[in-house]
XYZ file of C-alpha atoms in Angstrom:
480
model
C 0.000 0.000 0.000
C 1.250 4.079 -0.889
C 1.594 5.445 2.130
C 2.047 9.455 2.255
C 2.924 12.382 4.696
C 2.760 15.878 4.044
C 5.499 17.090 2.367
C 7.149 13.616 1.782
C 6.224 11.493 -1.289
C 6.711 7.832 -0.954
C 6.186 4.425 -2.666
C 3.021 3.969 -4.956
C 2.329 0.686 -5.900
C 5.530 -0.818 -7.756
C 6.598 2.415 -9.063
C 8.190 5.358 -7.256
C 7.269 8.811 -7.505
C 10.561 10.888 -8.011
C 10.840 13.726 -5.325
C 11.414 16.304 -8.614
C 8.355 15.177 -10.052
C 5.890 18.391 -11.143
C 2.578 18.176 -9.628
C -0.127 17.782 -12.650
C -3.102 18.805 -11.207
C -4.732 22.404 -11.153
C -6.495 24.025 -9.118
C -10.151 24.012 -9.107
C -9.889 20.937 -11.450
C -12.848 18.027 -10.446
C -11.601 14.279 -10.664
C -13.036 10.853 -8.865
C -10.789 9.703 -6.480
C -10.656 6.365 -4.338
C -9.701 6.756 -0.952
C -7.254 4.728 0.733
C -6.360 5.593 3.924
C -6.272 8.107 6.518
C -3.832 10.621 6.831
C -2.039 11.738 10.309
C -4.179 14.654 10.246
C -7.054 12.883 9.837
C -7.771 13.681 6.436
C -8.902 10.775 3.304
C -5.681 10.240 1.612
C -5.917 8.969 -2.434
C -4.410 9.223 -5.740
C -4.572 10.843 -8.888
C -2.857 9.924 -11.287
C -0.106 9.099 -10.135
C -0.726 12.304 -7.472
C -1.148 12.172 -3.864
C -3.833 14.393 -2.922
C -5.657 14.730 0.769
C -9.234 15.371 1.182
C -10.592 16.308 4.918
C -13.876 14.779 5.363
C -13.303 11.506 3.043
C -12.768 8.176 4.457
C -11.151 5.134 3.589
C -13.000 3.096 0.869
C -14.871 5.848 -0.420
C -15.206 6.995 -3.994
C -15.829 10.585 -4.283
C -15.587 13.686 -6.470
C -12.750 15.775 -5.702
C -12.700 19.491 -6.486
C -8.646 20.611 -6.135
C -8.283 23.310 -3.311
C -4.379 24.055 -3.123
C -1.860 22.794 -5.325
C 1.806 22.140 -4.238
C 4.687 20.824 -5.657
C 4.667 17.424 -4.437
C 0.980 16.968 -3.205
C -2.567 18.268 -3.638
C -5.740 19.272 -1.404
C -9.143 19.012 -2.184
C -12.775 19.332 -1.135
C -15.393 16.710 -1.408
C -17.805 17.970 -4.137
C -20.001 14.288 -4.170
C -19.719 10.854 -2.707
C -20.096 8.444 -5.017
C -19.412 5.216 -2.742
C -20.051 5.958 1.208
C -18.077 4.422 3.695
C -20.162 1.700 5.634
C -18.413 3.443 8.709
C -19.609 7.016 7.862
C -21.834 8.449 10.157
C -23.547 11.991 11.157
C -21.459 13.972 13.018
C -23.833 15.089 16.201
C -21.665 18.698 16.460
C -23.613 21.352 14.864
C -20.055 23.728 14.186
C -18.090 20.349 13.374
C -16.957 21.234 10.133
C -16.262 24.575 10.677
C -14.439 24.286 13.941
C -11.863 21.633 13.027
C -11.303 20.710 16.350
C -12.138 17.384 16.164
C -11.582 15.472 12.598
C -13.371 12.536 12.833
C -16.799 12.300 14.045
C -18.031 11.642 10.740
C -16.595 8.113 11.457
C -18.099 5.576 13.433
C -16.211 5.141 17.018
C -14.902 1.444 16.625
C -13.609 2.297 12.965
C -11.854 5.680 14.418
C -9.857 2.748 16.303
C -9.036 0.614 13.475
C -7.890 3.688 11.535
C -6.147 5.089 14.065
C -4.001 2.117 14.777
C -3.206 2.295 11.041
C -2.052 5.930 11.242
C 0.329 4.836 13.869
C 1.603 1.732 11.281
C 1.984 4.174 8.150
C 4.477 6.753 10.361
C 6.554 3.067 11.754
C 6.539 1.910 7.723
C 7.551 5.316 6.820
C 9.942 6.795 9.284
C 11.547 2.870 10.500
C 13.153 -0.189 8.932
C 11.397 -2.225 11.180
C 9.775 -5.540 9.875
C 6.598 -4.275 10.870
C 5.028 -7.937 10.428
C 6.722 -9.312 13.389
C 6.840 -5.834 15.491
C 4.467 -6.400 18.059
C 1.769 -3.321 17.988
C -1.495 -4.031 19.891
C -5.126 -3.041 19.164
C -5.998 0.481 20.235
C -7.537 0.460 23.635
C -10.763 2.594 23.510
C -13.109 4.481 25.543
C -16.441 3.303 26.779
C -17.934 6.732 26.585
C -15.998 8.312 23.966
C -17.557 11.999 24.304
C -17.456 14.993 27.299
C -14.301 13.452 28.238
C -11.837 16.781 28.028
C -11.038 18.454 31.480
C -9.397 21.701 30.235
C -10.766 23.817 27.744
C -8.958 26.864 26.394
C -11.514 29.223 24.330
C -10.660 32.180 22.661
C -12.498 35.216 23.028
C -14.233 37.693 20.269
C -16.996 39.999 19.448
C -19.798 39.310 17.120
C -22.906 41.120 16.869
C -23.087 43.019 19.741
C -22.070 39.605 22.354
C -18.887 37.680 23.427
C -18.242 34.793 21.817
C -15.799 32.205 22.337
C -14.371 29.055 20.902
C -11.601 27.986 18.171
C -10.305 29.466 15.434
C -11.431 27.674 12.216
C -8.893 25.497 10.459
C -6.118 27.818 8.435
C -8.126 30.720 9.207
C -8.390 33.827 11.889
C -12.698 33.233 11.779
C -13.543 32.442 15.368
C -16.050 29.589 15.736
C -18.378 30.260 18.857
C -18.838 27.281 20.430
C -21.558 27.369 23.379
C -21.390 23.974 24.018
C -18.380 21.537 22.972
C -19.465 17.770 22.827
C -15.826 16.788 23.741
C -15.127 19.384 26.458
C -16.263 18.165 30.228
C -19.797 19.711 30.497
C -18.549 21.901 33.420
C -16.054 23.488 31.372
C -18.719 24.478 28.755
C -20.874 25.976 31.991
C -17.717 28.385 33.538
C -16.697 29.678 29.732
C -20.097 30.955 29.094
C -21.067 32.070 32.846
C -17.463 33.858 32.800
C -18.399 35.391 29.533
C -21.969 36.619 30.901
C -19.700 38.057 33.332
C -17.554 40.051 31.177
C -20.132 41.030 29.170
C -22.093 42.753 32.466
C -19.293 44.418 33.468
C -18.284 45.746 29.949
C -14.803 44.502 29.585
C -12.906 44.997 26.426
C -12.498 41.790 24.226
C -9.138 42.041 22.707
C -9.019 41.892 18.920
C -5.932 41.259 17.061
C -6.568 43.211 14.212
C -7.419 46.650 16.190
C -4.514 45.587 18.870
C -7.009 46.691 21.416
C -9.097 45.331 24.479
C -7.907 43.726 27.466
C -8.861 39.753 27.208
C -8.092 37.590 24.969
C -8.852 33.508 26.412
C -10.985 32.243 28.651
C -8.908 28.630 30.214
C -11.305 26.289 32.368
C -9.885 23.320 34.151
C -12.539 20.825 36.112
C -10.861 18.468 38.697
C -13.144 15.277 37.082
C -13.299 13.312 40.366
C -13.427 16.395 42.862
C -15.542 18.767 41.237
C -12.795 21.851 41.562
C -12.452 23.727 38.682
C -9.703 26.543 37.768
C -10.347 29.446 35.658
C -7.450 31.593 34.068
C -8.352 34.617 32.251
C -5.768 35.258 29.779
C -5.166 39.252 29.099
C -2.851 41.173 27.047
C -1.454 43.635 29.687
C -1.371 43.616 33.367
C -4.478 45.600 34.028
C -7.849 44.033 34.015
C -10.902 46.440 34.334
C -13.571 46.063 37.099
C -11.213 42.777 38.683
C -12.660 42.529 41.851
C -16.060 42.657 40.589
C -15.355 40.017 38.437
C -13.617 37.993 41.280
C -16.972 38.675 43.640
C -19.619 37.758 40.425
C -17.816 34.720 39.914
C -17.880 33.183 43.323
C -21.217 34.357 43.877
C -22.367 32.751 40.302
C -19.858 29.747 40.297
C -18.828 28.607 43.883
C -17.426 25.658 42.148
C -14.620 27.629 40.702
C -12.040 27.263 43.465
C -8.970 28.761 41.917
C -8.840 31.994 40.027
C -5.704 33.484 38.006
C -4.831 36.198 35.186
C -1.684 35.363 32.893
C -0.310 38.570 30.714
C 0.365 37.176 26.877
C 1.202 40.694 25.242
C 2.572 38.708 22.502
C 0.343 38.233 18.817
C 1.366 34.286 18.887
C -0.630 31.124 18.881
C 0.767 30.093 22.304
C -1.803 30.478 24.887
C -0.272 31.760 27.458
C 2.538 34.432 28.691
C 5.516 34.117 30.550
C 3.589 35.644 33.608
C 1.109 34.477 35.610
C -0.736 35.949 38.628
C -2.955 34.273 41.437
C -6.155 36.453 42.184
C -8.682 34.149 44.084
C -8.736 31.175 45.857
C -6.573 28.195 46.084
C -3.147 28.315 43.941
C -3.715 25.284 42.657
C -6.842 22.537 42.284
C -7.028 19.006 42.969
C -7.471 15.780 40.390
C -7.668 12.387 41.858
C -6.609 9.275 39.592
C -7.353 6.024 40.923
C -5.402 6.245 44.474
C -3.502 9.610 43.982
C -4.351 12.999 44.224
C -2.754 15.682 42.516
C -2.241 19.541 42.978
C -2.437 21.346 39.402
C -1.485 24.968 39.334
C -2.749 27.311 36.440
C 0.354 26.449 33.767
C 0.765 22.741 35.234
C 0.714 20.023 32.693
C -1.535 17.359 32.864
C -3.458 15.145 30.857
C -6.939 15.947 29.386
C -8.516 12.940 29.336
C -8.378 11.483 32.928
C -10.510 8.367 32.656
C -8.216 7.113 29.607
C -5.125 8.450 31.663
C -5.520 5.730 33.918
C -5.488 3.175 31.155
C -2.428 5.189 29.702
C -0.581 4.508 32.824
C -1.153 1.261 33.936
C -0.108 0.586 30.371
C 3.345 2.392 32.015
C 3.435 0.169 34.422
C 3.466 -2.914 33.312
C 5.994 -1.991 30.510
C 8.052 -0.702 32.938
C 8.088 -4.030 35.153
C 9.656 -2.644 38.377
C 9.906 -4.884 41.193
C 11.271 -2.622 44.027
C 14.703 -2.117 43.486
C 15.131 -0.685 39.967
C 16.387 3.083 40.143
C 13.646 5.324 37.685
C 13.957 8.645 36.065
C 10.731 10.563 34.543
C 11.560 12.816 32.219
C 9.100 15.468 31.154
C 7.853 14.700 34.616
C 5.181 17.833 35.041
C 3.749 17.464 38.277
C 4.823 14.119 38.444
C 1.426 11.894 37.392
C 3.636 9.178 35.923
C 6.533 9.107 38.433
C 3.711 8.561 41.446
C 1.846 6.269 39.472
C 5.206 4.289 39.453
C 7.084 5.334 42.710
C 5.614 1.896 44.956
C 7.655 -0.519 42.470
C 10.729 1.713 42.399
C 13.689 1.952 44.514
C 13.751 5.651 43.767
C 12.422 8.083 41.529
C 14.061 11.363 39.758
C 11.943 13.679 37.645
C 12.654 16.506 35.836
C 10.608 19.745 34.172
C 11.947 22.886 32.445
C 8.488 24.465 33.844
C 9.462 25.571 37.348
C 5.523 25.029 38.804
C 5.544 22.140 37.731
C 8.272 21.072 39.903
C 6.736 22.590 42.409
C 3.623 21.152 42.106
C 5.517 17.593 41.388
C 6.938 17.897 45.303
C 4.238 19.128 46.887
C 2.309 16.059 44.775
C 5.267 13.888 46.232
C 5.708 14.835 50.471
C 1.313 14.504 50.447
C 2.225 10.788 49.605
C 5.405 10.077 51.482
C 7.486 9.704 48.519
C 10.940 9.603 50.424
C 12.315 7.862 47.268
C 11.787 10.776 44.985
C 13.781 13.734 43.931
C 12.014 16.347 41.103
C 14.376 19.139 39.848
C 14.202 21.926 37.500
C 15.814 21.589 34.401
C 16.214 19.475 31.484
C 16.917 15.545 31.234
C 20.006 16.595 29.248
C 21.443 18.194 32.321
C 20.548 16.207 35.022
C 21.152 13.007 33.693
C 24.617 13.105 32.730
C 25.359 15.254 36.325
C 23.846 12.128 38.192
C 26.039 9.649 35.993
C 29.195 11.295 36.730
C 28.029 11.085 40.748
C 27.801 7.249 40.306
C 23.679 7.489 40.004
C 22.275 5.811 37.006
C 18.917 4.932 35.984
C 17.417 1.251 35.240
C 14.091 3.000 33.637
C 13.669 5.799 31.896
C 10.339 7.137 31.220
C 9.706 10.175 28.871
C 6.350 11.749 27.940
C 7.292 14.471 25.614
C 5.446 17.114 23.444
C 4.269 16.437 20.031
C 7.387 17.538 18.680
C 8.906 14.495 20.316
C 12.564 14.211 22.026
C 14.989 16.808 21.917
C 18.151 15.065 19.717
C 20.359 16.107 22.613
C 17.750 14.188 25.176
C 18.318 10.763 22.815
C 22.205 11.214 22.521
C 21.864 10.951 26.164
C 19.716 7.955 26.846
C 22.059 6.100 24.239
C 25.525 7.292 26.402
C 23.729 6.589 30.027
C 21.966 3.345 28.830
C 18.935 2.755 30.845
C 18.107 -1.388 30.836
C 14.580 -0.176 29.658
C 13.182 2.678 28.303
C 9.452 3.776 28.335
C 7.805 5.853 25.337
C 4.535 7.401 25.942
C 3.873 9.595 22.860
C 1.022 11.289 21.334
C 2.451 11.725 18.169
C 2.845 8.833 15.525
C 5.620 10.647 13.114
C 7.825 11.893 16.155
C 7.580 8.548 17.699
C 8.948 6.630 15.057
C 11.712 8.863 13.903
C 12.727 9.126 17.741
C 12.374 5.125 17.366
C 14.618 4.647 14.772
C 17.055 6.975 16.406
C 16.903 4.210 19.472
C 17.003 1.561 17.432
C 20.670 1.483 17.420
C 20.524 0.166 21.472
C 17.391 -0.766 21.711
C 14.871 -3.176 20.646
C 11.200 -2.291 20.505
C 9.141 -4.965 22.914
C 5.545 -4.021 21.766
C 3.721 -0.968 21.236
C 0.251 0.097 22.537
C -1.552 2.763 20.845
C -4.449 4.426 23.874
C -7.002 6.647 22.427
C -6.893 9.522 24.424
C -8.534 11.786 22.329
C -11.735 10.291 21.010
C -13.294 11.692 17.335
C -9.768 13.137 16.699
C -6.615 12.065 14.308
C -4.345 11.745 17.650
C -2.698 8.902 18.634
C -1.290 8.126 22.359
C 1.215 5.001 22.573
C 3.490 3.704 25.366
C 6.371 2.202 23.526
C 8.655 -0.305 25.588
C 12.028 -0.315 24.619
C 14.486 -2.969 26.366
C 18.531 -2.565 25.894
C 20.107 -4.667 23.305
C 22.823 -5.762 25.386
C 22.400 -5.177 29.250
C 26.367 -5.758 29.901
C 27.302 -2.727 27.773
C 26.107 -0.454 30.382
């Protein structure tokens, strides 16, 4: 089978399209096209031709009419302008902004198929990226959600004005239109209740919505954060200077209107970027920090803390940890990427000792705090990079059996790699939520390490991401 990613052409069938190759089609030109797989993004992926082209909305099997939308060099994208052949899998998508929000990519796809498909996405970036021998490389069926719907704990809407009223939401895909979204399908139902009551509020107390065309108005994102299993939700109001207008009042309307909001803070993001929040960040109300409990464990999330969105299918994610880690009490552990620490206490009972490490000073913080409420004598969290510590603690005679690392999407930092492969850890633990990063970062590995198994967790239900925990076991243990 072709497989494609953006920017990349690969293998079609038994002939190979040359990277130099002109693309033929034009735009606005209509052709059938047969869809064959999904693409990372989420998109039908098919061929023309001889072209690759990618068509959001299409799935796999389909035959449809394809108007061409954007022409590049090595790749098309187009619009579906008739189905011709449905999927058996397609189904109605039950958001009424879904296909002009983009947030989510694939609720026009039944749930069990969104699996199957997903899984595949995951194979295509391992076929692409690796050497492996993919038929004997053990990767496991997706593990799934029961209720695969209100399942996000943090939402992070941006704000606007339209027709006299604040709105908020997402920006549309490739586009600065703001989608208002009252109520998200995906989004923890009492996220969706704080955004708009905070809204009303703002709105009765006239506060300037910033808009980034004028440069003017104070506010710019409204970031809710629900504590699933202990009802205590966080709200940051994101603003582009330090003043905000009418704060107390604000502080006073929402505990009168929400008394569920336990935790109130303003970060400054002067900066026109897609990053969500500032370098600043200042407590107003409340509690620093709110409470999520997972399984046993409670943990204290501050305003900029990481943590992961999906908590029912976190606990999945991490038993999934433990087991590939296999610790039976006297292995020495490092998490990397450790935020506030969710995977290193998850893991801590098995280990002789744990070290964790964040660039994101509250995090740390929160990580200790996280780590005395539980007795964790055997841990140690520090600020700074795995690069850094890791070598310090190997030339101090201190080196780890485990290594766990739960990066961004952008995967490892080369440097971070280097290191594993110079300190050597027996076994190393992957947890990544991004198929393409994963396997380059794999193959990179792959010169130590053998790849045990993989197992892809959906953690983000009627989207194209992927969460896998990837166990990695030293090729030869006496080399260390």
């Amino acid at each position: 089978m072709p497989h494609y990613i953006y920017g990349e052409v690969l293998e079609i069938g038994s002939e190979e399209v040359k990277k130099d190759q002109t693309i033929k089609i034009k735009e606005k030109q209509q052709f059938p096209l047969t869809i064959k797989r999904l693409g990372i993004n989420g998109e039908g992926v098919g061929y023309f031709k001889r072209q690759v082209v990618f068509v959001p909305g299409a799935l796999p099997g389909e035959e449809v009419v394809v108007e061409a939308v954007k022409v590049h060099p090595k790749f098309a994208e187009g619009r579906v302008k008739k189905v011709r052949k449905r999927s058996e899998h397609r189904t109605k998508p039950p958001c009424p902004v879904y296909e002009q929000c983009g947030g989510c990519q694939l609720q026009h796809l039944s749930y069990e198929q969104q699996l199957v498909e997903k899984r595949d996405i995951l194979m295509q970036s391992l076929e692409k990226h690796t050497r492996f021998d993919l038929e004997k490389l053990d990767v496991k069926p997706m593990i799934g959600m029961v209720e695969p719907w209100y399942y996000r704990n943090k939402s992070q809407f941006q704000l606007g004005f339209r027709d006299g009223k604040i709105i908020s939401g997402l920006y549309s895909l490739n586009s600065h239109k703001l989608v208002d979204i009252p109520e998200c399908i995906v989004q923890h139902p009492a996220t969706n209740k704080v955004t708009n009551e905070v809204k009303r509020i703002l709105s009765d107390f006239k506060v300037k919505i910033y808009n980034e065309r004028t440069k003017k108005g104070t506010v710019k994102t409204v970031v809710t954060r629900v504590g699933v299993t202990t009802g205590e939700i966080q709200v940051v109001l994101v603003t582009v200077g330090k003043d905000l207008p009418r704060k107390e009042m604000i502080l006073d309307e929402i505990n009168k209107r929400l008394p569920e909001v336990k935790s109130i803070a303003q970060n400054i993001n002067p900066k026109p970027t897609s990053l969500i929040f500032g370098d600043e960040t200042v407590h107003l109300y409340g509690t620093e920090s709110i409470v999520e409990r997972l399984d046993k464990f409670s943990y204290e999330l501050s305003a900029r803390a990481f943590f992961q969105l999906n908590p029912s299918q976190t606990i999945h994610l991490y038993n999934e940890v433990r087991d590939a880690a296999g610790l039976t009490g006297h292995e020495k552990l490092v998490d990397a990427y450790c935020g506030v620490g969710t995977i290193g206490m998850w893991l801590a009972s098995g280990a002789k000792e744990i070290r964790g490490m964040d660039v994101i000073k509250e995090s740390i913080d929160n990580a200790r705090k996280n780590s005395e409420k539980f007795g964790m004598e055997n841990s140690v969290y520090e600020v700074g990079t795995a690069e850094e510590w890791l070598p310090k603690w190997k030339a101090e005679g201190w080196r780890p059996d485990v290594v766990v690392v739960d990066p961004p999407r952008t995967g490892c930092e080369p440097s971070f790699l280097k290191t594993i492969l110079k300190v050597k850890p027996k076994k190393f633990i992957y947890v990544s939520c991004n198929p393409s990063t994963l396997a380059k970062d794999l193959k990179t590995l792959s010169h130590a390490y053998e790849v045990e198994y993989i197992q892809p967790v959906d953690m983000f239900p009627q989207t194209a991401h992927v969460e896998s925990v990837a166990k990695l076991v030293l090729k030869e243990a006496g080399s260390r």
